[in-house]
Amino acid sequence: MTEFASARVAVIGGGAVGVSALYHLAKAGWTDCILLEKNELTAGSTWHAAGNVPTFSSSWSIMNMQRYSAQLYRGLGDAVGYPMNYHVTGSVRLGHTAERLLEFRRVAGMGRYQGMDLDILGPEDLRGRYPFVETHDLTGALYDPYDGDIDPAQLTQALATGARQMGARIERFCPVTAARWTGADWVLTTPKGEVRAEYVVNAGGYYAAQVGALFGRRVPMMVMSHQYLLFDTIPELAQWSAEVGHKLPLLRDVDSSYYLRQEKMGFNLGPYENPCRAHWATPDDPVPEDFSFQLFPDDLERLEWHIADAMARVPLLEKASLQKVINGPIPYTPDGNPLIGPMPGVPNAFEACVFTFGICQAGGAGKVLAEWVTEGATEWDMWSCDPRRFTGWEDHDYCVAKGKEVYGHEYAVHFPHHAWPAGRMKRTSAVHDRTAALGAQFGPYNGYERALWYARPGDDTSEAAQRTWARQGPWAAAVAEECAAVRDACGILDLPGFSRFRLSGQGAAEWLTRQITGRLPGEGRLGLAYFADDKGRIVTEMSVARMGAEEFLLITAATAQLHDRGWLERHLAPGLSLSDESADWSCQILTGPLARAVLQAAGAEADLARPWLSHQAARIAGRPVWLARVSFAGELGWEIHTRPEDTPAVWDAVMAAGAPHGLRPFGMFALDSLRIEKGYRAWKGDLSTDYSVLQGGLERFVDWAKPEFRGRAALEAERQRGVAKRFCTLVIEPGEYDPPYMSTIWSGDQVVGEVTSAGWGHRVGACIGLGMLRADLNHPGQAVEVEVFGRRVPAVVQADGPLWDPKNERLRG
């Protein structure tokens, strides 16, 4: 087949997201790019999208993305000379419960930090914004002045016009039917001929799985049926709009799960119903070869409750006649967030697909995707959307179950201690039956079920009880007892799912020392290592155990498996070997002042006098184990690493030996409390590319004597000019709630930082926040305030070090 075109980047898919990617690639200076669309632009989900453009999100990164979209769309038409219907109407988001109002206050605080003024309205204020709404049973509302709606086709065409003006190329009616990697670039087969591209982007929308299959990639997704209803003109609404000169704000009744938008002089009603319906999910309902500009048949029966509720909420809707029903496919990932970033395991390939809210996210997604391709990293940490957060175990049934769960709870509050029930028990540890019998209440970590806490007789273990922002949930007393056991005696935490990579080969040590900011441990030793990007930002944290002169075991978070493996593989020097041993091992943390006595009683064949940060091969109950003398809980302790087939025997021996010593199982909630007291950072919370290594307070892990390591130049420049903000520990006046992620830190009337982790420290008896604070205020004793659900709470900056056992005497014991 003859070559039809060549380009630096080929974007596959011509919806709003794909065209935005092309536009932003060209804007970044990569004008030699091509977009390939199997039909017309907008033929997929973009064609039937409602076109809402909210900025609201409980995710910091997704709020950033949506905020950028709204800003872009305001000036896009004028910038490219293409007329667009973009109505910035504002929105009211109704709340029926106190918990919902807390969510609104949290999001309003995040929005304020990002430069947006979102208001909390009382029921008595609501009719001033939306005169036709019934307010008798409401607790309040969130008003977002930046919300609105846009014509999706016009948006896409405006982006396409801008991309073409900058030199990018768009080929319609040009489906990609095959892909071949040459070792240097991609060759894509199309009916018009071959397209050769250095990079490819899957922007296939609800066809992303079919596009991904061309590259050997199984995309974790499913497709939902979503309906919205268009109602005809209502004279009273037309008269009101004429008098005031604008449309009604978009109304979202999130606790009843629908939006209601003024459409011309009628309404657009869009419910997210539960139960809901998946499409193309069974063998008797296969994905059609082409579904361009097509819809599903109307299916209104399952929407009856939502329609009736909307009419009761806005009685004006009862006067409208139903004009049209739109029922189209919308793709979902298992967590409802899109896929933006590197295509796992595939060279020079990226994803910008599976958007549930593609119109409001398209602008920001194009920016993020272009940064990934052209710079290798993004301005904002985008882990919430990174394709590598799914590691390959998510099968079809799981994707369907989770997609339906997300859709049916589209507007649900995401509480900090709540674990969603669908698609569970996909990955369990070798001693899951034992921990379950002890009362473990589980939550998934990269699919692995880990104990969150251990319920005692009489504790409320219902899912409903988890739906609270309050610290004192039904787990609180149990977690306090678990922390006390770790402090006073000994605790054991079953921790399946660690990501583990074995690095070996001549030159492995020299290569690894150039990848990390600090020093390598000696043989028989281990330590923390930080990987920076070229801008000096925190990419990841790994425990590095030196197994030999040129052999290392790298251990990292469960969810980091593909992220960290991809980073290592992308930079791996020729001749070195990197193997993924994540599935080959299990682990328990045994920690507390009596941990050594428990191991001795279990007959451990090991040198238990070896110091902190050492490791050794050993035996327990006659089974081989690998003991690492570390503890994320900040007490004397070991990680006991075993092969899964040996884990039950080792667990049973340790539990039996520990009983006389007060050994108690503990869960992830307790571990989080214990690690915050030690100032230990959590990946993709306290540790992310939103912060540099120096901002993260990790200078002790930087070896400035090394002539070369990744990020050194950027970190040296930052050190010379001074670090603008850096890691801090706060003791916060205790209230009913712990500060949620990205709670704002204030000094007077100025925003001076943010909280990245917070929780109750049971050993020190205080509410502790870890975060980032402006450097001139970051000194012990400084008084600041933390905004907790809209209320500013006094806090005091602590000395740079752990609040618990600041000299690590208990760890070294």
XYZ file of N, CA and C in Angstrom, residues 85 111 150 183 222-223 237 245 298 349 377 405 422 438 477 491 579 614 623 625 632 673 676 703 736 750 753:
81
model
N -22.081 29.173 19.722
C -23.109 29.410 20.731
C -22.610 28.884 22.072
N -12.244 25.769 44.423
C -12.443 26.707 43.327
C -11.837 28.065 43.631
N -22.651 24.811 25.668
C -22.047 25.152 24.384
C -22.548 24.186 23.326
N 9.633 0.113 14.914
C 10.778 0.310 15.778
C 11.170 1.768 15.869
N -16.401 0.589 29.176
C -17.679 0.044 28.760
C -18.510 1.205 28.227
N -19.715 0.905 27.753
C -20.549 1.953 27.158
C -21.924 1.942 27.809
N -41.701 30.875 30.784
C -40.239 30.922 30.728
C -39.778 31.913 29.668
N -33.477 39.263 30.206
C -32.448 39.321 29.175
C -31.425 38.214 29.216
N -35.762 5.123 22.186
C -36.175 5.710 23.461
C -36.449 4.607 24.481
N 2.800 5.923 22.003
C 1.346 5.903 21.863
C 0.714 6.512 23.107
N 5.587 15.340 29.992
C 5.016 15.549 31.324
C 3.979 16.651 31.229
N -22.127 1.272 38.049
C -22.140 1.832 39.400
C -21.834 3.328 39.360
N -19.417 -2.420 44.025
C -19.456 -3.204 42.781
C -18.060 -3.667 42.371
N -11.519 -12.385 61.119
C -11.177 -11.546 62.263
C -11.950 -10.225 62.267
N -13.495 3.984 66.999
C -13.007 3.352 68.229
C -12.112 2.163 67.924
N 1.305 -4.935 66.173
C 0.222 -5.070 65.212
C 0.713 -5.731 63.942
N 12.702 -6.923 35.706
C 11.595 -7.875 35.723
C 10.564 -7.431 36.754
N 17.895 -2.598 57.239
C 18.624 -3.764 56.736
C 17.609 -4.777 56.226
N 9.297 -21.936 56.392
C 9.073 -21.379 55.049
C 10.036 -20.211 54.811
N 11.310 -16.630 53.899
C 10.768 -15.273 53.918
C 11.909 -14.301 53.646
N 6.369 1.542 58.045
C 5.656 2.748 57.642
C 4.816 3.295 58.796
N -3.155 6.936 59.882
C -2.958 7.762 61.071
C -1.512 7.688 61.552
N 0.985 9.542 59.173
C 0.884 11.000 59.235
C 1.606 11.528 60.467
N 21.590 14.059 46.924
C 23.048 14.001 47.046
C 23.650 15.001 46.065
N -14.992 18.390 64.274
C -15.697 17.160 63.917
C -15.101 16.501 62.684
N -4.876 36.000 52.982
C -4.093 35.464 51.867
C -4.067 33.938 51.909
N -1.083 28.243 51.139
C -0.694 26.850 50.967
C -1.893 25.940 50.935
